[in-house]
Short mmCIF file of C-alpha atoms and ligand atoms in Angstrom, two decimals:
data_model
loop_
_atom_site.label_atom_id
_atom_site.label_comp_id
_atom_site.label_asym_id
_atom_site.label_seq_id
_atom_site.Cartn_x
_atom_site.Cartn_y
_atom_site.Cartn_z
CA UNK A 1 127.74 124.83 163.25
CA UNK A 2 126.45 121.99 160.98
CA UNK A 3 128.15 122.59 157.63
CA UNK A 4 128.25 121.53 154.18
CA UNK A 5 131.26 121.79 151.44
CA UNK A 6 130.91 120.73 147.89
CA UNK A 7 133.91 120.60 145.79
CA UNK A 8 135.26 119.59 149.70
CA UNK A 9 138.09 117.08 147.64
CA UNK A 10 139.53 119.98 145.49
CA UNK A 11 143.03 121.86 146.61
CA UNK A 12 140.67 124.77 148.13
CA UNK A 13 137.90 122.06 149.45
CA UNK A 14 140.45 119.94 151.61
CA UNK A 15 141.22 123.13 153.31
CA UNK A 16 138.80 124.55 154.22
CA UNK A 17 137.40 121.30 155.48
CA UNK A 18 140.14 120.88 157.87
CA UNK A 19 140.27 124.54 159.01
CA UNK A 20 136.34 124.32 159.70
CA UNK A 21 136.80 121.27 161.18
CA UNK A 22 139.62 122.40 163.46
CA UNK A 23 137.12 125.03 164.46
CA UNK A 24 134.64 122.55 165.68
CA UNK A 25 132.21 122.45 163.31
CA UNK A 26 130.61 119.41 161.96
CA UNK A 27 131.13 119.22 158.56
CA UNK A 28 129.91 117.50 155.60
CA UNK A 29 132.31 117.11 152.87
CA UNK A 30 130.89 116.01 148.79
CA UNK A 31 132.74 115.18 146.08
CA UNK A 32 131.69 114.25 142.55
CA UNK A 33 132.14 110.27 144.29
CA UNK A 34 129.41 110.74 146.89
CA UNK A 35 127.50 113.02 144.95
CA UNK A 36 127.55 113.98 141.52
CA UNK A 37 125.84 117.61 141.64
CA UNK A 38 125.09 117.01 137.80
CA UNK A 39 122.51 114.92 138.55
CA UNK A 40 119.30 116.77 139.72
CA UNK A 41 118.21 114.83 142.87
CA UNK A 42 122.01 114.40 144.04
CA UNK A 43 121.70 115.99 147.25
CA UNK A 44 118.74 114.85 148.12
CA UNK A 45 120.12 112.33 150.25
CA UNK A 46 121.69 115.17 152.37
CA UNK A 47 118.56 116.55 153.48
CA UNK A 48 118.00 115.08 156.57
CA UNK A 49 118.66 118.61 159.03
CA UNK A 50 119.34 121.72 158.39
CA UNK A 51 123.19 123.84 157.56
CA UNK A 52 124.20 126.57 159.04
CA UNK A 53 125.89 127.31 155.85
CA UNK A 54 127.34 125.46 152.73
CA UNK A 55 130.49 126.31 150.84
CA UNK A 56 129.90 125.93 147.07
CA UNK A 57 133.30 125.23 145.79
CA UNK A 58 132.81 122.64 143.50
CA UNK A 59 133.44 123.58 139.60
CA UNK A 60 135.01 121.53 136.71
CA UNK A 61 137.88 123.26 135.65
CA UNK A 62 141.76 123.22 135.10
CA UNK A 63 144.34 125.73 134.40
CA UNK A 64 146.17 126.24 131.65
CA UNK A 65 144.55 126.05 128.14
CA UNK A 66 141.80 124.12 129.68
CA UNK A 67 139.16 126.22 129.31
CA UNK A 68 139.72 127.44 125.46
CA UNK A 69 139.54 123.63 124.19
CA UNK A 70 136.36 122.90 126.45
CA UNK A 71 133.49 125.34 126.44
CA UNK A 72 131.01 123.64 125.82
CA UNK A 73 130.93 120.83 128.41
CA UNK A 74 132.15 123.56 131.03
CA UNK A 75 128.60 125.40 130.14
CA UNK A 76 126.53 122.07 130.45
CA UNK A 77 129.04 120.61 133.48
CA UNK A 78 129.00 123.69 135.98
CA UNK A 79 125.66 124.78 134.68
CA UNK A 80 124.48 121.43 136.10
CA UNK A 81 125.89 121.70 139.37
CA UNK A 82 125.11 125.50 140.05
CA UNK A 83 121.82 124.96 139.26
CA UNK A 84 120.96 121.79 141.12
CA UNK A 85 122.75 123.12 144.65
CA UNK A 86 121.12 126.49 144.49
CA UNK A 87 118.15 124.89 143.89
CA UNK A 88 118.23 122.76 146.45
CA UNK A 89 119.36 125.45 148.44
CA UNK A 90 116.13 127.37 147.89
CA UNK A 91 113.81 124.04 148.66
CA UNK A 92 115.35 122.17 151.19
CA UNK A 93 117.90 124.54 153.29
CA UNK A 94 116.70 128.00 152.91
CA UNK A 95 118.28 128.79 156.38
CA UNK A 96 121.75 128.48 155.46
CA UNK A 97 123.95 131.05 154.13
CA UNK A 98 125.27 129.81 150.64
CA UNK A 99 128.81 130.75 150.54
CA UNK A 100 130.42 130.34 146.97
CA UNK A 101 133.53 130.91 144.74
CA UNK A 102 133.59 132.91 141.75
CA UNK A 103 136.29 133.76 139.02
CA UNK A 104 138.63 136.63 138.71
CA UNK A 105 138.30 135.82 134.68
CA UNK A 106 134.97 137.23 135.79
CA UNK A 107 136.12 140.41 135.34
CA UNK A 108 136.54 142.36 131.82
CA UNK A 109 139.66 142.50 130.84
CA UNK A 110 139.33 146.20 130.22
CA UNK A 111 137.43 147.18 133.46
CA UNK A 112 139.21 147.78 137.18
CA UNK A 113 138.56 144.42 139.03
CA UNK A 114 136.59 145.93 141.16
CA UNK A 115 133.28 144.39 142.87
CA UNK A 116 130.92 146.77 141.13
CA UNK A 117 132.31 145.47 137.76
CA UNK A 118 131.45 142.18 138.05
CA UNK A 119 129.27 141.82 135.32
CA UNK A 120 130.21 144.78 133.66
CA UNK A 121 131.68 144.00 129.94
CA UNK A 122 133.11 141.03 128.40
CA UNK A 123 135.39 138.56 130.06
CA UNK A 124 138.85 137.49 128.46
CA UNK A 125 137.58 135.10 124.97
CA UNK A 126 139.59 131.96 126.17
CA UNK A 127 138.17 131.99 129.37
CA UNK A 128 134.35 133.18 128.54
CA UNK A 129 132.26 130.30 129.12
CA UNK A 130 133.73 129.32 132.48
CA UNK A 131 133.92 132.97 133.41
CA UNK A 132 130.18 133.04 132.40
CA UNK A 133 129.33 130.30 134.53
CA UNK A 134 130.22 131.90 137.69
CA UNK A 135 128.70 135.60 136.99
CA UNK A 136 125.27 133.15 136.09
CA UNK A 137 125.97 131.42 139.72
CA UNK A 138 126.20 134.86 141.17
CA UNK A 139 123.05 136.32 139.51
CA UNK A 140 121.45 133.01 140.78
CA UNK A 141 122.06 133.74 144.14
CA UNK A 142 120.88 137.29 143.73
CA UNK A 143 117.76 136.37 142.07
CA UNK A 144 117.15 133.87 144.74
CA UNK A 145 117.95 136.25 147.67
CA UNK A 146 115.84 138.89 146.44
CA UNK A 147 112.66 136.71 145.87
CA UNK A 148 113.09 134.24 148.58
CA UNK A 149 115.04 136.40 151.26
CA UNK A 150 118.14 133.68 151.46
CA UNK A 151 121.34 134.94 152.45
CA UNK A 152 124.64 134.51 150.45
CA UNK A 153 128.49 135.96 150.08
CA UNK A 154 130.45 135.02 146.66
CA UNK A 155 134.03 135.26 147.21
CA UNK A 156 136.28 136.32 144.12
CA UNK A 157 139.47 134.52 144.67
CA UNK A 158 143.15 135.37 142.77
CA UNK A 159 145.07 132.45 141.94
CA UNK A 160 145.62 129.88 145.23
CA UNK A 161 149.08 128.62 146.00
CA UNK A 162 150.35 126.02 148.56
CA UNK A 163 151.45 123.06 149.30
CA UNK A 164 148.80 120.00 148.80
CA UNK A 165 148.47 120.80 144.97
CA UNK A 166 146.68 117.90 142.37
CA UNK A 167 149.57 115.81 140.92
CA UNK A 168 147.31 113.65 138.59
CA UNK A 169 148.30 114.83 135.73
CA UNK A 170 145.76 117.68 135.50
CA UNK A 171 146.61 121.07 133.81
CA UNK A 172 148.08 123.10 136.52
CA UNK A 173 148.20 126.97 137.67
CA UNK A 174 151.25 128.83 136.44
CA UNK A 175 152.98 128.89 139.55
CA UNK A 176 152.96 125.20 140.30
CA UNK A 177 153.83 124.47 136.80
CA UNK A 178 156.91 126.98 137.28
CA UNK A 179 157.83 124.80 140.31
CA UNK A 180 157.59 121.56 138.93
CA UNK A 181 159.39 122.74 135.31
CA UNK A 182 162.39 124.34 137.44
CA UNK A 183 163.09 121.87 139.85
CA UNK A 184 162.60 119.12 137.40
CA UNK A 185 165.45 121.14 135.48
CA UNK A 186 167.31 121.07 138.69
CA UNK A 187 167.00 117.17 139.41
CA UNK A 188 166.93 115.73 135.51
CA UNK A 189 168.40 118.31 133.56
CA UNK A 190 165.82 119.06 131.80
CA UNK A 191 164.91 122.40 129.98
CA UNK A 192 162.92 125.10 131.66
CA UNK A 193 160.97 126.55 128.84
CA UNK A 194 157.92 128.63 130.10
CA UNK A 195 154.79 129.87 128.52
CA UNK A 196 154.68 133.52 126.79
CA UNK A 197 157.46 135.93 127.10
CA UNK A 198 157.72 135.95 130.69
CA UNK A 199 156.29 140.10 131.47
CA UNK A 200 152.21 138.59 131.99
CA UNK A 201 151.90 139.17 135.13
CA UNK A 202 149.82 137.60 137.78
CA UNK A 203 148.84 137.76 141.50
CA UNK A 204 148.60 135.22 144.44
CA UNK A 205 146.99 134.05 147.43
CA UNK A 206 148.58 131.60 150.13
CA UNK A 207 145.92 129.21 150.50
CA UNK A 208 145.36 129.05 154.41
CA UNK A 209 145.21 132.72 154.04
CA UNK A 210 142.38 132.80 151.81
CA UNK A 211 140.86 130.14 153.73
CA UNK A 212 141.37 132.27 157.01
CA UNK A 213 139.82 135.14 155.01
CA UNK A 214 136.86 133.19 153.93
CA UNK A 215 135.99 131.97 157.09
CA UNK A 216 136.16 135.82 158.61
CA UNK A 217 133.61 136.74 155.92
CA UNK A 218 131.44 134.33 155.83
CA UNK A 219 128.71 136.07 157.82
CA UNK A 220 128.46 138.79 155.34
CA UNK A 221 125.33 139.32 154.17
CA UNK A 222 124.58 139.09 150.29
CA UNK A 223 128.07 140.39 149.09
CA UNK A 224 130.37 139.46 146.47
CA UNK A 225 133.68 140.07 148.27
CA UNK A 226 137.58 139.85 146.10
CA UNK A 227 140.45 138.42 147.87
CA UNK A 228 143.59 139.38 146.69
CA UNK A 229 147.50 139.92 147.56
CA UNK A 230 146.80 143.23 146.03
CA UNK A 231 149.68 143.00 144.65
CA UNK A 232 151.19 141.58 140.67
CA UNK A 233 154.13 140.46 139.80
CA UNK A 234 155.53 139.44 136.26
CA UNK A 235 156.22 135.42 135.66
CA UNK A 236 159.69 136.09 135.48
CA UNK A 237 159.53 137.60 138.89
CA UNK A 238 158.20 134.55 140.22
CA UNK A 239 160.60 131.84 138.23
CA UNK A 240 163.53 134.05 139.67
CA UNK A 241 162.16 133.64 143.42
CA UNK A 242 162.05 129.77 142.46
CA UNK A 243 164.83 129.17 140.72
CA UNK A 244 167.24 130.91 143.72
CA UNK A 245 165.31 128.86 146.45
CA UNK A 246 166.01 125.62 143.69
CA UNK A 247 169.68 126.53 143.37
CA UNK A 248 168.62 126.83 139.55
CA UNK A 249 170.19 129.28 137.09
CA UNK A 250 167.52 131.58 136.35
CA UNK A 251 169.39 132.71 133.33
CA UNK A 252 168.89 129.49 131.98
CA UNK A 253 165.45 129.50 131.60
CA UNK A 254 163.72 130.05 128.33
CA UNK A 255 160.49 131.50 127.34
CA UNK A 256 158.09 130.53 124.40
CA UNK A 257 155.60 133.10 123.33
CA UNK A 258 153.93 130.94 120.66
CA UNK A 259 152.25 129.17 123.77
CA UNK A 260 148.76 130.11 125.24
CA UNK A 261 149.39 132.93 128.40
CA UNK A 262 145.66 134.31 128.92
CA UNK A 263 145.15 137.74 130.51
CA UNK A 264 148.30 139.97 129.94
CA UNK A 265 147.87 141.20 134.20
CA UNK A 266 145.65 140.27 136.48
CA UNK A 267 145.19 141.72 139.91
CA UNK A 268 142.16 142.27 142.39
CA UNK A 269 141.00 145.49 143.71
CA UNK A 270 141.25 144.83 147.77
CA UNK A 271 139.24 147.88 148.73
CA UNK A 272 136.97 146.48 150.19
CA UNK A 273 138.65 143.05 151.60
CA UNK A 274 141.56 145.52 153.52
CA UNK A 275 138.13 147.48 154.74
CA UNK A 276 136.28 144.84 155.96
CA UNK A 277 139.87 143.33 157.50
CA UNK A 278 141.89 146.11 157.90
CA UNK A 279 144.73 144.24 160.36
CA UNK A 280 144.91 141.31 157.67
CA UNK A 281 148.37 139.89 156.64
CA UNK A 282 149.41 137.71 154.14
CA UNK A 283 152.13 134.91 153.77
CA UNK A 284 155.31 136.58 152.00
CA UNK A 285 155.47 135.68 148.70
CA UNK A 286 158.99 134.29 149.65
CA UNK A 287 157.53 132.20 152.40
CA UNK A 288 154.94 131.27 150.67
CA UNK A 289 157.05 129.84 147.71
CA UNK A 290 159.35 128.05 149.94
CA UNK A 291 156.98 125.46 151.36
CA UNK A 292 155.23 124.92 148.03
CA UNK A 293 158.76 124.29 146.71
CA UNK A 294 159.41 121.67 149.93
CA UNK A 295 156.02 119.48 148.97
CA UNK A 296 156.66 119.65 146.08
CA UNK A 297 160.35 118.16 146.29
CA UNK A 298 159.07 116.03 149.19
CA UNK A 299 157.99 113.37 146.46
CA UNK A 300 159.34 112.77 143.09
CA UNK A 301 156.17 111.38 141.75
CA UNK A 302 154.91 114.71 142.29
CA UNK A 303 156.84 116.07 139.39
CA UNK A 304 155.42 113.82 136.69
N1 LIG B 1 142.37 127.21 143.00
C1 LIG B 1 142.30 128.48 142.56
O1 LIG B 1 143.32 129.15 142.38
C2 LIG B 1 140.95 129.12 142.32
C3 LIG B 1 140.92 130.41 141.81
C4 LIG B 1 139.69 131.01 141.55
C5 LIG B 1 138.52 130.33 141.83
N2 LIG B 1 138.58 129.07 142.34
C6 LIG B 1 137.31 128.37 142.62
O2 LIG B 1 137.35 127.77 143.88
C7 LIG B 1 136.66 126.54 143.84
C8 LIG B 1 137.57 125.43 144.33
O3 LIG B 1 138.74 125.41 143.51
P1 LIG B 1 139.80 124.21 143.63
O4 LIG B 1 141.08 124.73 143.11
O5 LIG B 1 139.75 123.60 144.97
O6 LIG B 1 139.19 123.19 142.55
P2 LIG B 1 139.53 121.66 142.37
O7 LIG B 1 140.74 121.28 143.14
O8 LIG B 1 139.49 121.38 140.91
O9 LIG B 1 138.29 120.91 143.08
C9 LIG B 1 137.06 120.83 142.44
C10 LIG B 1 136.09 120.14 143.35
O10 LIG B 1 134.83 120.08 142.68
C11 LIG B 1 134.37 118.74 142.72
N3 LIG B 1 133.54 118.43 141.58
C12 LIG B 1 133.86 118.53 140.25
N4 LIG B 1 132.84 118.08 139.50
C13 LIG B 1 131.86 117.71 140.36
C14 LIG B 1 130.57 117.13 140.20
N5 LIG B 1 130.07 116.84 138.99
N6 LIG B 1 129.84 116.86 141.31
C15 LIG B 1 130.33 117.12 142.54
N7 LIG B 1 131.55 117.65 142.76
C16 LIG B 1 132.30 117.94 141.67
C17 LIG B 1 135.63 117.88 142.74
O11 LIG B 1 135.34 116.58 143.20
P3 LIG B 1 136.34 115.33 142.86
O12 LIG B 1 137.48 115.43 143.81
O13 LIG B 1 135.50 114.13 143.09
O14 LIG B 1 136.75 115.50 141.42
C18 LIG B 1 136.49 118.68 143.70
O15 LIG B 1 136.16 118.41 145.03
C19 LIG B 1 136.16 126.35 142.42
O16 LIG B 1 134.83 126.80 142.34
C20 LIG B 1 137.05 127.26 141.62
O17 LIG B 1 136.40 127.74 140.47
C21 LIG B 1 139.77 128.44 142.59
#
């Protein structure tokens, strides 16, 4: 299959790429270097034949606090770049199957996180606008689909985890921030203070596995699919996994609750994921932790 991936230079993007690739596709990967999807006629230039499908993946975004201290240019940013690919989309490739990544902030923090609830109620305040963003790229693709016939699947992730993680200084995911606090307590002697009091709790996906997943369900048609461990666990849960594969003292480790935490639990409803791949299997959280621990200790700079 001929293939495009936006956001195909993020931790997700990279990937997939190379698990499409592997599969013998040919595939196209954009960046905000080759093409800047805020600008309208962007992808223009990537015209010439037509996808089989293209992964939206690209958002701006961090972790962390990110999203409280930047609403507004989130709304103009991702606004910009949903628009312009679905748009394109719709003109110039109307025979591919948009696949695309949504939010688990999506969901109200008061409602099951379930697909039918979507869009029902109001997402978590410090994470509205970029939650917004993505329920307005999924209505886009509805709207779209039911006027012009195109075919789509939005994918609700839970937070990714795995080796190959940005180490530029951006805000990260709790779990890589756990990592790099605790074994930077290990090698320097540093501190390990972590954010809130340690009982949010918070569910992950091995990233090949959600790639693996995607990739299963990408022929779905016009479905807004979660993928989930199904399963929480608390942040001190996951420092204590850490800290014994570190050789850190967990009991150490202190907690600051005057610092930002977000949702107090967050976990997908899998219904329909284990129905739609009922022999799936994920990574062991164990596993898992281990060889995101290994890359990260592979290369000091990595824990700046
Ligand atoms: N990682 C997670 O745990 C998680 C969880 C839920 C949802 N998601 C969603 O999954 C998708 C991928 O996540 P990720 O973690 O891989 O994100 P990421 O590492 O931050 O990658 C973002 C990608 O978007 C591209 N991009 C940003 N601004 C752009 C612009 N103006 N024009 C073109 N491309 C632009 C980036 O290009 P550059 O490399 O050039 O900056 C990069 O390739 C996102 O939609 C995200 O919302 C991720």
């Amino acid at each position: 299959m001929r293939i495009l991936v936006t956001g195909g230079t993020g931790f997700l993007g990279k990937r997939l790429c190379a698990a499409l690739v592997g599969q013998g596709h040919a595939v196209v990967p954009l960046s905000s270097k080759n093409c800047n999807l805020t600008q309208p006629m962007a992808l223009s230039r990537y015209s010439d034949g037509a996808y089989d499908r293209i992964y939206h993946l690209a958002a701006w975004t961090q972790a962390g606090d990110f999203c409280l201290h930047h609403a507004g240019e989130q709304w103009i940013i991702n606004q910009l770049i949903n628009t312009n690919v679905l748009e394109w989309w719709q003109r110039c490739q109307p025979q591919a199957r948009m696949i695309s990544m949504g939010t688990s902030c999506a969901y109200a923090p008061d409602q099951e996180m379930a697909e039918e609830n979507y869009l029902v109620g109001m997402p978590i305040d410090s994470l509205y606008t970029y939650a917004m963003t993505k329920r307005m790229l999924y209505v886009g693709m509805q709207a779209l689909s039911k006027q012009f016939g195109v075919k789509y699947v939005h994918f609700v992730p839970s937070t990714l985890y795995g080796p190959g993680y940005h180490t530029d200084g951006r805000q990260m995911h709790f779990v890589f921030d756990l990592i790099r606090k605790i074994l930077r307590g290990k090698l320097y002697g540093e501190p390990v203070v972590l954010w809130g009091d340690g009982y949010q709790k918070r569910e992950l996906v091995y990233v090949e596995d959600f790639v693996g997943s995607v990739i299963a369900l990408s022929d779905r048609d016009n479905e807004l699919i979660n993928i989930g461990a199904g399963q929480e666990f608390t942040i001190r849960h996951f420092a204590g996994v850490i800290c014994q594969k570190v050789g850190f003292d967990a009991e150490s480790v202190t907690y600051d609750t005057s610092r930002y935490v977000g949702a107090r639990s967050k976990c997908l409803s899998v219904r329909r994921l284990r129905s739609l791949l009922p022999g799936l299997e994920f990574t062991p959280l164990e596993h898992g932790l281990g060889r995101t621990i290994e890359w990260f200790a592979e290369d000091r700079a990595r824990l700046q």
